Amino acid sequence: MSAQTTQYTILVVDDEPSIVDVLRYNLEKANFSVLVARDGEQAIQLANARQPDLIVLDLMLPGIDGLEVCRSLRKEDNIPIIMLTARDEEIDRVVGLELGADDYVVKPFSTRELIARIKSVLRRAQASEIRNETILKKGSLSMNLDKHEAHWDGHLLELSALEFDLLETLIRNEGHVLTREQLISTVWGYDFFGDTRAVDTAVRRLRARLREANPLAADSVATVRGVGYRLDACG
């Protein structure tokens, strides 16, 4: 995407003018259109009204903080979110990922690295939208790759792009154990910057989505201790 022809819109949510100015300059230089929100309430309003392609969301915001913004947005849509945090604490990263953020960056950060992560997340989201029409079905679980929809016994699963890709990878390899490294290379891609704990977080989120459809559905994603994960019989 270094010479991207499509101009993606990025919503930057941060209350520090210096950071906003640097991000706006570098994102526009990389051919992104930029929207700016200075607080959580404005971020939610802009996200709903303008439907940006990706949100760069600061954790510490006046009023509604970044975690609450992420939680609120995830109830309505699946716009990719990269969280910014000034604290390199695992709990902040894990909570953000649990709420549905696609990635995180610790301040101070390199704008070059952030833009690389933005492009990586956008590639993943775009790839999930342009697959050829394919129906995958295993027991009670069905996936329409063209419509980007997944159902359990007819109940629509509200999945983010990442969760959808993870479930697709598992269903294509039903009964086979996939290591965390295999899942990262397939779902996240080789330009992933995080660590294998991101897989565990994504699996927890996927199980929660399955549990919403059926309390027993989450059991279909089995943990193989010390190895990885496996999709067992579905229903």
PDB file of C-alpha atoms in Angstrom:
ATOM      1  CA  MET A   1       0.000   0.000   0.000  1.00  0.00           C
ATOM      2  CA  SER A   2       3.022   2.268  -0.328  1.00  0.00           C
ATOM      3  CA  ALA A   3       1.568   3.627  -3.563  1.00  0.00           C
ATOM      4  CA  GLN A   4      -2.083   3.329  -2.606  1.00  0.00           C
ATOM      5  CA  THR A   5      -4.650   4.559  -5.120  1.00  0.00           C
ATOM      6  CA  THR A   6      -7.568   4.463  -2.690  1.00  0.00           C
ATOM      7  CA  GLN A   7      -7.543   7.307  -0.179  1.00  0.00           C
ATOM      8  CA  TYR A   8      -8.501   5.862   3.172  1.00  0.00           C
ATOM      9  CA  THR A   9      -9.907   8.060   5.915  1.00  0.00           C
ATOM     10  CA  ILE A  10      -8.262   7.876   9.338  1.00  0.00           C
ATOM     11  CA  LEU A  11      -9.910   9.295  12.460  1.00  0.00           C
ATOM     12  CA  VAL A  12      -7.244  10.476  14.920  1.00  0.00           C
ATOM     13  CA  VAL A  13      -8.528  10.775  18.496  1.00  0.00           C
ATOM     14  CA  ASP A  14      -6.089  12.574  20.810  1.00  0.00           C
ATOM     15  CA  ASP A  15      -6.208  15.670  23.017  1.00  0.00           C
ATOM     16  CA  GLU A  16      -2.529  16.569  22.585  1.00  0.00           C
ATOM     17  CA  PRO A  17      -2.225  19.157  19.762  1.00  0.00           C
ATOM     18  CA  SER A  18       1.429  18.322  19.070  1.00  0.00           C
ATOM     19  CA  ILE A  19       0.642  14.634  18.503  1.00  0.00           C
ATOM     20  CA  VAL A  20      -2.384  15.461  16.358  1.00  0.00           C
ATOM     21  CA  ASP A  21      -0.320  17.834  14.202  1.00  0.00           C
ATOM     22  CA  VAL A  22       2.457  15.277  13.671  1.00  0.00           C
ATOM     23  CA  LEU A  23      -0.005  12.498  12.846  1.00  0.00           C
ATOM     24  CA  ARG A  24      -2.051  14.666  10.501  1.00  0.00           C
ATOM     25  CA  TYR A  25       1.061  15.800   8.612  1.00  0.00           C
ATOM     26  CA  ASN A  26       2.517  12.314   8.209  1.00  0.00           C
ATOM     27  CA  LEU A  27      -0.778  10.605   7.406  1.00  0.00           C
ATOM     28  CA  GLU A  28      -1.683  13.171   4.754  1.00  0.00           C
ATOM     29  CA  LYS A  29       1.837  12.819   3.341  1.00  0.00           C
ATOM     30  CA  ALA A  30       1.129   9.071   3.058  1.00  0.00           C
ATOM     31  CA  ASN A  31      -2.077   9.869   1.099  1.00  0.00           C
ATOM     32  CA  PHE A  32      -4.572   9.360   3.925  1.00  0.00           C
ATOM     33  CA  SER A  33      -7.510  11.665   4.572  1.00  0.00           C
ATOM     34  CA  VAL A  34      -7.545  12.704   8.239  1.00  0.00           C
ATOM     35  CA  LEU A  35     -10.369  13.492  10.656  1.00  0.00           C
ATOM     36  CA  VAL A  36      -9.588  14.714  14.180  1.00  0.00           C
ATOM     37  CA  ALA A  37     -11.477  14.354  17.466  1.00  0.00           C
ATOM     38  CA  ARG A  38     -10.184  15.915  20.690  1.00  0.00           C
ATOM     39  CA  ASP A  39     -12.273  13.900  23.146  1.00  0.00           C
ATOM     40  CA  GLY A  40     -14.220  10.677  23.430  1.00  0.00           C
ATOM     41  CA  GLU A  41     -17.672  12.119  22.828  1.00  0.00           C
ATOM     42  CA  GLN A  42     -16.572  13.834  19.628  1.00  0.00           C
ATOM     43  CA  ALA A  43     -14.828  10.621  18.535  1.00  0.00           C
ATOM     44  CA  ILE A  44     -18.034   8.583  18.828  1.00  0.00           C
ATOM     45  CA  GLN A  45     -20.040  11.230  16.971  1.00  0.00           C
ATOM     46  CA  LEU A  46     -17.507  11.495  14.129  1.00  0.00           C
ATOM     47  CA  ALA A  47     -17.084   7.734  13.832  1.00  0.00           C
ATOM     48  CA  ASN A  48     -20.834   7.212  13.513  1.00  0.00           C
ATOM     49  CA  ALA A  49     -21.359  10.135  11.147  1.00  0.00           C
ATOM     50  CA  ARG A  50     -18.338   9.761   8.854  1.00  0.00           C
ATOM     51  CA  GLN A  51     -17.548   6.026   9.062  1.00  0.00           C
ATOM     52  CA  PRO A  52     -13.743   6.296   8.759  1.00  0.00           C
ATOM     53  CA  ASP A  53     -11.726   3.344   7.480  1.00  0.00           C
ATOM     54  CA  LEU A  54      -9.643   3.176  10.686  1.00  0.00           C
ATOM     55  CA  ILE A  55      -9.426   4.928  14.056  1.00  0.00           C
ATOM     56  CA  VAL A  56      -6.217   5.833  15.904  1.00  0.00           C
ATOM     57  CA  LEU A  57      -7.510   6.140  19.464  1.00  0.00           C
ATOM     58  CA  ASP A  58      -5.641   7.533  22.469  1.00  0.00           C
ATOM     59  CA  LEU A  59      -6.280   5.667  25.719  1.00  0.00           C
ATOM     60  CA  MET A  60      -6.184   8.736  27.978  1.00  0.00           C
ATOM     61  CA  LEU A  61      -8.844  11.240  26.918  1.00  0.00           C
ATOM     62  CA  PRO A  62     -10.784  13.926  28.784  1.00  0.00           C
ATOM     63  CA  GLY A  63     -14.289  12.809  29.707  1.00  0.00           C
ATOM     64  CA  ILE A  64     -14.956   9.470  28.033  1.00  0.00           C
ATOM     65  CA  ASP A  65     -11.633   7.602  27.920  1.00  0.00           C
ATOM     66  CA  GLY A  66     -10.328   5.522  25.035  1.00  0.00           C
ATOM     67  CA  LEU A  67     -11.467   2.200  26.484  1.00  0.00           C
ATOM     68  CA  GLU A  68     -15.044   3.452  26.815  1.00  0.00           C
ATOM     69  CA  VAL A  69     -14.925   4.842  23.274  1.00  0.00           C
ATOM     70  CA  CYS A  70     -13.703   1.475  21.994  1.00  0.00           C
ATOM     71  CA  ARG A  71     -16.418  -0.369  23.914  1.00  0.00           C
ATOM     72  CA  SER A  72     -19.109   1.983  22.595  1.00  0.00           C
ATOM     73  CA  LEU A  73     -17.984   1.751  18.973  1.00  0.00           C
ATOM     74  CA  ARG A  74     -17.743  -2.037  19.065  1.00  0.00           C
ATOM     75  CA  LYS A  75     -21.444  -2.220  19.960  1.00  0.00           C
ATOM     76  CA  GLU A  76     -22.336  -0.558  16.655  1.00  0.00           C
ATOM     77  CA  ASP A  77     -19.719  -1.421  14.024  1.00  0.00           C
ATOM     78  CA  ASN A  78     -16.368  -3.028  13.299  1.00  0.00           C
ATOM     79  CA  ILE A  79     -14.208  -0.094  12.204  1.00  0.00           C
ATOM     80  CA  PRO A  80     -10.565  -1.132  12.786  1.00  0.00           C
ATOM     81  CA  ILE A  81      -9.049   0.535  15.876  1.00  0.00           C
ATOM     82  CA  ILE A  82      -5.413   1.075  16.842  1.00  0.00           C
ATOM     83  CA  MET A  83      -5.020   2.265  20.429  1.00  0.00           C
ATOM     84  CA  LEU A  84      -2.335   4.660  21.656  1.00  0.00           C
ATOM     85  CA  THR A  85      -1.192   4.366  25.257  1.00  0.00           C
ATOM     86  CA  ALA A  86       1.375   6.377  27.203  1.00  0.00           C
ATOM     87  CA  ARG A  87       1.907   3.482  29.590  1.00  0.00           C
ATOM     88  CA  ASP A  88       3.641   0.294  28.517  1.00  0.00           C
ATOM     89  CA  GLU A  89       1.554  -1.800  30.886  1.00  0.00           C
ATOM     90  CA  GLU A  90       0.228  -5.184  29.864  1.00  0.00           C
ATOM     91  CA  ILE A  91      -3.152  -4.590  31.516  1.00  0.00           C
ATOM     92  CA  ASP A  92      -3.804  -1.550  29.293  1.00  0.00           C
ATOM     93  CA  ARG A  93      -2.933  -3.492  26.155  1.00  0.00           C
ATOM     94  CA  VAL A  94      -4.902  -6.580  27.132  1.00  0.00           C
ATOM     95  CA  VAL A  95      -8.029  -4.634  28.110  1.00  0.00           C
ATOM     96  CA  GLY A  96      -7.882  -2.669  24.867  1.00  0.00           C
ATOM     97  CA  LEU A  97      -7.558  -5.837  22.807  1.00  0.00           C
ATOM     98  CA  GLU A  98     -10.291  -7.533  24.838  1.00  0.00           C
ATOM     99  CA  LEU A  99     -12.647  -4.667  23.972  1.00  0.00           C
ATOM    100  CA  GLY A 100     -11.992  -5.138  20.280  1.00  0.00           C
ATOM    101  CA  ALA A 101      -8.992  -2.974  19.380  1.00  0.00           C
ATOM    102  CA  ASP A 102      -7.039  -4.450  16.468  1.00  0.00           C
ATOM    103  CA  ASP A 103      -3.594  -3.259  17.585  1.00  0.00           C
ATOM    104  CA  TYR A 104      -1.872  -0.909  20.031  1.00  0.00           C
ATOM    105  CA  VAL A 105       1.112   1.460  20.008  1.00  0.00           C
ATOM    106  CA  VAL A 106       2.987   2.751  23.058  1.00  0.00           C
ATOM    107  CA  LYS A 107       3.923   6.445  23.294  1.00  0.00           C
ATOM    108  CA  PRO A 108       6.389   7.810  22.368  1.00  0.00           C
ATOM    109  CA  PHE A 109       6.126   6.066  19.021  1.00  0.00           C
ATOM    110  CA  SER A 110       7.629   6.264  15.562  1.00  0.00           C
ATOM    111  CA  THR A 111       5.158   7.680  13.029  1.00  0.00           C
ATOM    112  CA  ARG A 112       6.757   5.378  10.491  1.00  0.00           C
ATOM    113  CA  GLU A 113       5.908   2.341  12.622  1.00  0.00           C
ATOM    114  CA  LEU A 114       2.377   3.593  13.286  1.00  0.00           C
ATOM    115  CA  ILE A 115       1.706   4.110   9.575  1.00  0.00           C
ATOM    116  CA  ALA A 116       3.067   0.611   8.878  1.00  0.00           C
ATOM    117  CA  ARG A 117       0.637  -0.789  11.450  1.00  0.00           C
ATOM    118  CA  ILE A 118      -2.229   1.235   9.971  1.00  0.00           C
ATOM    119  CA  LYS A 119      -1.506  -0.192   6.519  1.00  0.00           C
ATOM    120  CA  SER A 120      -1.251  -3.706   7.941  1.00  0.00           C
ATOM    121  CA  VAL A 121      -4.615  -3.471   9.719  1.00  0.00           C
ATOM    122  CA  LEU A 122      -6.250  -1.933   6.629  1.00  0.00           C
ATOM    123  CA  ARG A 123      -4.889  -4.717   4.429  1.00  0.00           C
ATOM    124  CA  ARG A 124      -6.339  -7.307   6.775  1.00  0.00           C
ATOM    125  CA  ALA A 125      -9.730  -5.574   6.889  1.00  0.00           C
ATOM    126  CA  GLN A 126      -9.792  -5.098   3.119  1.00  0.00           C
ATOM    127  CA  ALA A 127      -8.823  -8.699   2.406  1.00  0.00           C
ATOM    128  CA  SER A 128     -11.741  -9.920   4.497  1.00  0.00           C
ATOM    129  CA  GLU A 129     -14.140  -7.893   2.316  1.00  0.00           C
ATOM    130  CA  ILE A 130     -12.989  -8.916  -1.167  1.00  0.00           C
ATOM    131  CA  ARG A 131     -12.937 -12.707  -0.987  1.00  0.00           C
ATOM    132  CA  ASN A 132     -14.744 -14.675  -3.671  1.00  0.00           C
ATOM    133  CA  GLU A 133     -18.164 -15.930  -2.612  1.00  0.00           C
ATOM    134  CA  THR A 134     -17.627 -19.015  -0.507  1.00  0.00           C
ATOM    135  CA  ILE A 135     -19.768 -20.747   2.081  1.00  0.00           C
ATOM    136  CA  LEU A 136     -18.054 -22.651   4.873  1.00  0.00           C
ATOM    137  CA  LYS A 137     -20.200 -24.849   7.111  1.00  0.00           C
ATOM    138  CA  LYS A 138     -19.335 -27.077  10.050  1.00  0.00           C
ATOM    139  CA  GLY A 139     -22.272 -28.316  12.084  1.00  0.00           C
ATOM    140  CA  SER A 140     -24.117 -25.362  13.588  1.00  0.00           C
ATOM    141  CA  LEU A 141     -21.483 -22.905  12.343  1.00  0.00           C
ATOM    142  CA  SER A 142     -21.682 -21.343   8.882  1.00  0.00           C
ATOM    143  CA  MET A 143     -19.654 -18.564   7.256  1.00  0.00           C
ATOM    144  CA  ASN A 144     -20.435 -16.567   4.121  1.00  0.00           C
ATOM    145  CA  LEU A 145     -17.082 -15.120   3.063  1.00  0.00           C
ATOM    146  CA  ASP A 146     -18.582 -12.922   0.361  1.00  0.00           C
ATOM    147  CA  LYS A 147     -21.057 -11.262   2.725  1.00  0.00           C
ATOM    148  CA  HIS A 148     -18.571 -11.405   5.598  1.00  0.00           C
ATOM    149  CA  GLU A 149     -21.179 -13.014   7.842  1.00  0.00           C
ATOM    150  CA  ALA A 150     -20.993 -15.872  10.321  1.00  0.00           C
ATOM    151  CA  HIS A 151     -23.946 -17.641  11.938  1.00  0.00           C
ATOM    152  CA  TRP A 152     -24.414 -20.197  14.688  1.00  0.00           C
ATOM    153  CA  ASP A 153     -27.743 -22.003  14.290  1.00  0.00           C
ATOM    154  CA  GLY A 154     -28.979 -19.014  12.312  1.00  0.00           C
ATOM    155  CA  HIS A 155     -27.878 -16.491  14.950  1.00  0.00           C
ATOM    156  CA  LEU A 156     -25.689 -13.765  13.424  1.00  0.00           C
ATOM    157  CA  LEU A 157     -22.294 -13.482  15.131  1.00  0.00           C
ATOM    158  CA  GLU A 158     -21.130  -9.881  15.570  1.00  0.00           C
ATOM    159  CA  LEU A 159     -17.462 -10.326  14.633  1.00  0.00           C
ATOM    160  CA  SER A 160     -14.719  -7.812  13.939  1.00  0.00           C
ATOM    161  CA  ALA A 161     -12.583  -8.329  10.814  1.00  0.00           C
ATOM    162  CA  LEU A 162      -9.886  -9.938  12.956  1.00  0.00           C
ATOM    163  CA  GLU A 163     -12.317 -12.278  14.723  1.00  0.00           C
ATOM    164  CA  PHE A 164     -13.862 -13.261  11.386  1.00  0.00           C
ATOM    165  CA  ASP A 165     -10.452 -14.100   9.902  1.00  0.00           C
ATOM    166  CA  LEU A 166      -9.541 -16.094  13.008  1.00  0.00           C
ATOM    167  CA  LEU A 167     -12.767 -18.102  12.849  1.00  0.00           C
ATOM    168  CA  GLU A 168     -12.285 -18.731   9.116  1.00  0.00           C
ATOM    169  CA  THR A 169      -8.773 -20.053   9.731  1.00  0.00           C
ATOM    170  CA  LEU A 170     -10.040 -22.365  12.466  1.00  0.00           C
ATOM    171  CA  ILE A 171     -12.975 -23.679  10.437  1.00  0.00           C
ATOM    172  CA  ARG A 172     -10.735 -24.371   7.423  1.00  0.00           C
ATOM    173  CA  ASN A 173      -8.516 -26.439   9.723  1.00  0.00           C
ATOM    174  CA  GLU A 174     -11.235 -28.122  11.788  1.00  0.00           C
ATOM    175  CA  GLY A 175      -9.847 -30.853  14.014  1.00  0.00           C
ATOM    176  CA  HIS A 176      -6.239 -29.757  13.527  1.00  0.00           C
ATOM    177  CA  VAL A 177      -4.239 -27.925  16.182  1.00  0.00           C
ATOM    178  CA  LEU A 178      -2.897 -24.561  15.026  1.00  0.00           C
ATOM    179  CA  THR A 179      -0.006 -23.042  16.947  1.00  0.00           C
ATOM    180  CA  ARG A 180      -0.060 -19.394  17.934  1.00  0.00           C
ATOM    181  CA  GLU A 181       2.712 -18.744  15.425  1.00  0.00           C
ATOM    182  CA  GLN A 182       0.672 -20.357  12.630  1.00  0.00           C
ATOM    183  CA  LEU A 183      -2.351 -18.254  13.531  1.00  0.00           C
ATOM    184  CA  ILE A 184      -0.266 -15.067  13.580  1.00  0.00           C
ATOM    185  CA  SER A 185       1.204 -15.737  10.130  1.00  0.00           C
ATOM    186  CA  THR A 186      -2.211 -16.602   8.666  1.00  0.00           C
ATOM    187  CA  VAL A 187      -4.509 -14.124  10.416  1.00  0.00           C
ATOM    188  CA  TRP A 188      -2.275 -11.195  11.323  1.00  0.00           C
ATOM    189  CA  GLY A 189       0.335 -11.565   8.579  1.00  0.00           C
ATOM    190  CA  TYR A 190       4.109 -11.550   8.660  1.00  0.00           C
ATOM    191  CA  ASP A 191       4.254  -7.802   9.360  1.00  0.00           C
ATOM    192  CA  PHE A 192       2.576  -8.265  12.769  1.00  0.00           C
ATOM    193  CA  PHE A 193       4.393  -6.249  15.455  1.00  0.00           C
ATOM    194  CA  GLY A 194       2.951  -7.725  18.660  1.00  0.00           C
ATOM    195  CA  ASP A 195       3.488 -11.006  20.485  1.00  0.00           C
ATOM    196  CA  THR A 196       1.660 -14.327  20.713  1.00  0.00           C
ATOM    197  CA  ARG A 197      -0.499 -13.138  23.624  1.00  0.00           C
ATOM    198  CA  ALA A 198      -2.538 -11.241  21.037  1.00  0.00           C
ATOM    199  CA  VAL A 199      -3.739 -14.647  19.803  1.00  0.00           C
ATOM    200  CA  ASP A 200      -5.004 -15.599  23.263  1.00  0.00           C
ATOM    201  CA  THR A 201      -6.841 -12.288  23.544  1.00  0.00           C
ATOM    202  CA  ALA A 202      -8.442 -12.696  20.113  1.00  0.00           C
ATOM    203  CA  VAL A 203      -9.544 -16.254  20.946  1.00  0.00           C
ATOM    204  CA  ARG A 204     -11.164 -15.048  24.188  1.00  0.00           C
ATOM    205  CA  ARG A 205     -13.074 -12.414  22.236  1.00  0.00           C
ATOM    206  CA  LEU A 206     -14.150 -14.962  19.622  1.00  0.00           C
ATOM    207  CA  ARG A 207     -15.377 -17.347  22.319  1.00  0.00           C
ATOM    208  CA  ALA A 208     -17.368 -14.510  23.880  1.00  0.00           C
ATOM    209  CA  ARG A 209     -19.063 -13.850  20.526  1.00  0.00           C
ATOM    210  CA  LEU A 210     -19.872 -17.546  20.135  1.00  0.00           C
ATOM    211  CA  ARG A 211     -21.197 -17.708  23.694  1.00  0.00           C
ATOM    212  CA  GLU A 212     -23.648 -14.910  22.872  1.00  0.00           C
ATOM    213  CA  ALA A 213     -25.186 -17.195  20.240  1.00  0.00           C
ATOM    214  CA  ASN A 214     -25.168 -20.333  22.388  1.00  0.00           C
ATOM    215  CA  PRO A 215     -23.641 -20.906  25.852  1.00  0.00           C
ATOM    216  CA  LEU A 216     -22.035 -24.135  24.607  1.00  0.00           C
ATOM    217  CA  ALA A 217     -20.749 -22.740  21.304  1.00  0.00           C
ATOM    218  CA  ALA A 218     -17.584 -21.318  22.867  1.00  0.00           C
ATOM    219  CA  ASP A 219     -16.497 -24.869  23.766  1.00  0.00           C
ATOM    220  CA  SER A 220     -15.992 -25.611  20.068  1.00  0.00           C
ATOM    221  CA  VAL A 221     -12.758 -23.574  20.171  1.00  0.00           C
ATOM    222  CA  ALA A 222     -10.519 -25.840  22.231  1.00  0.00           C
ATOM    223  CA  THR A 223      -7.228 -24.914  23.891  1.00  0.00           C
ATOM    224  CA  VAL A 224      -4.409 -27.421  23.475  1.00  0.00           C
ATOM    225  CA  ARG A 225      -2.093 -26.504  26.344  1.00  0.00           C
ATOM    226  CA  GLY A 226       1.394 -25.541  25.336  1.00  0.00           C
ATOM    227  CA  VAL A 227       0.545 -25.795  21.642  1.00  0.00           C
ATOM    228  CA  GLY A 228      -2.340 -23.654  20.402  1.00  0.00           C
ATOM    229  CA  TYR A 229      -6.012 -23.915  19.433  1.00  0.00           C
ATOM    230  CA  ARG A 230      -8.318 -26.298  17.569  1.00  0.00           C
ATOM    231  CA  LEU A 231     -11.879 -26.087  16.278  1.00  0.00           C
ATOM    232  CA  ASP A 232     -13.823 -29.142  17.424  1.00  0.00           C
ATOM    233  CA  ALA A 233     -17.284 -30.333  16.404  1.00  0.00           C
ATOM    234  CA  CYS A 234     -19.696 -27.407  16.124  1.00  0.00           C
ATOM    235  CA  GLY A 235     -23.031 -28.262  17.647  1.00  0.00           C
TER     236      GLY A 235
END
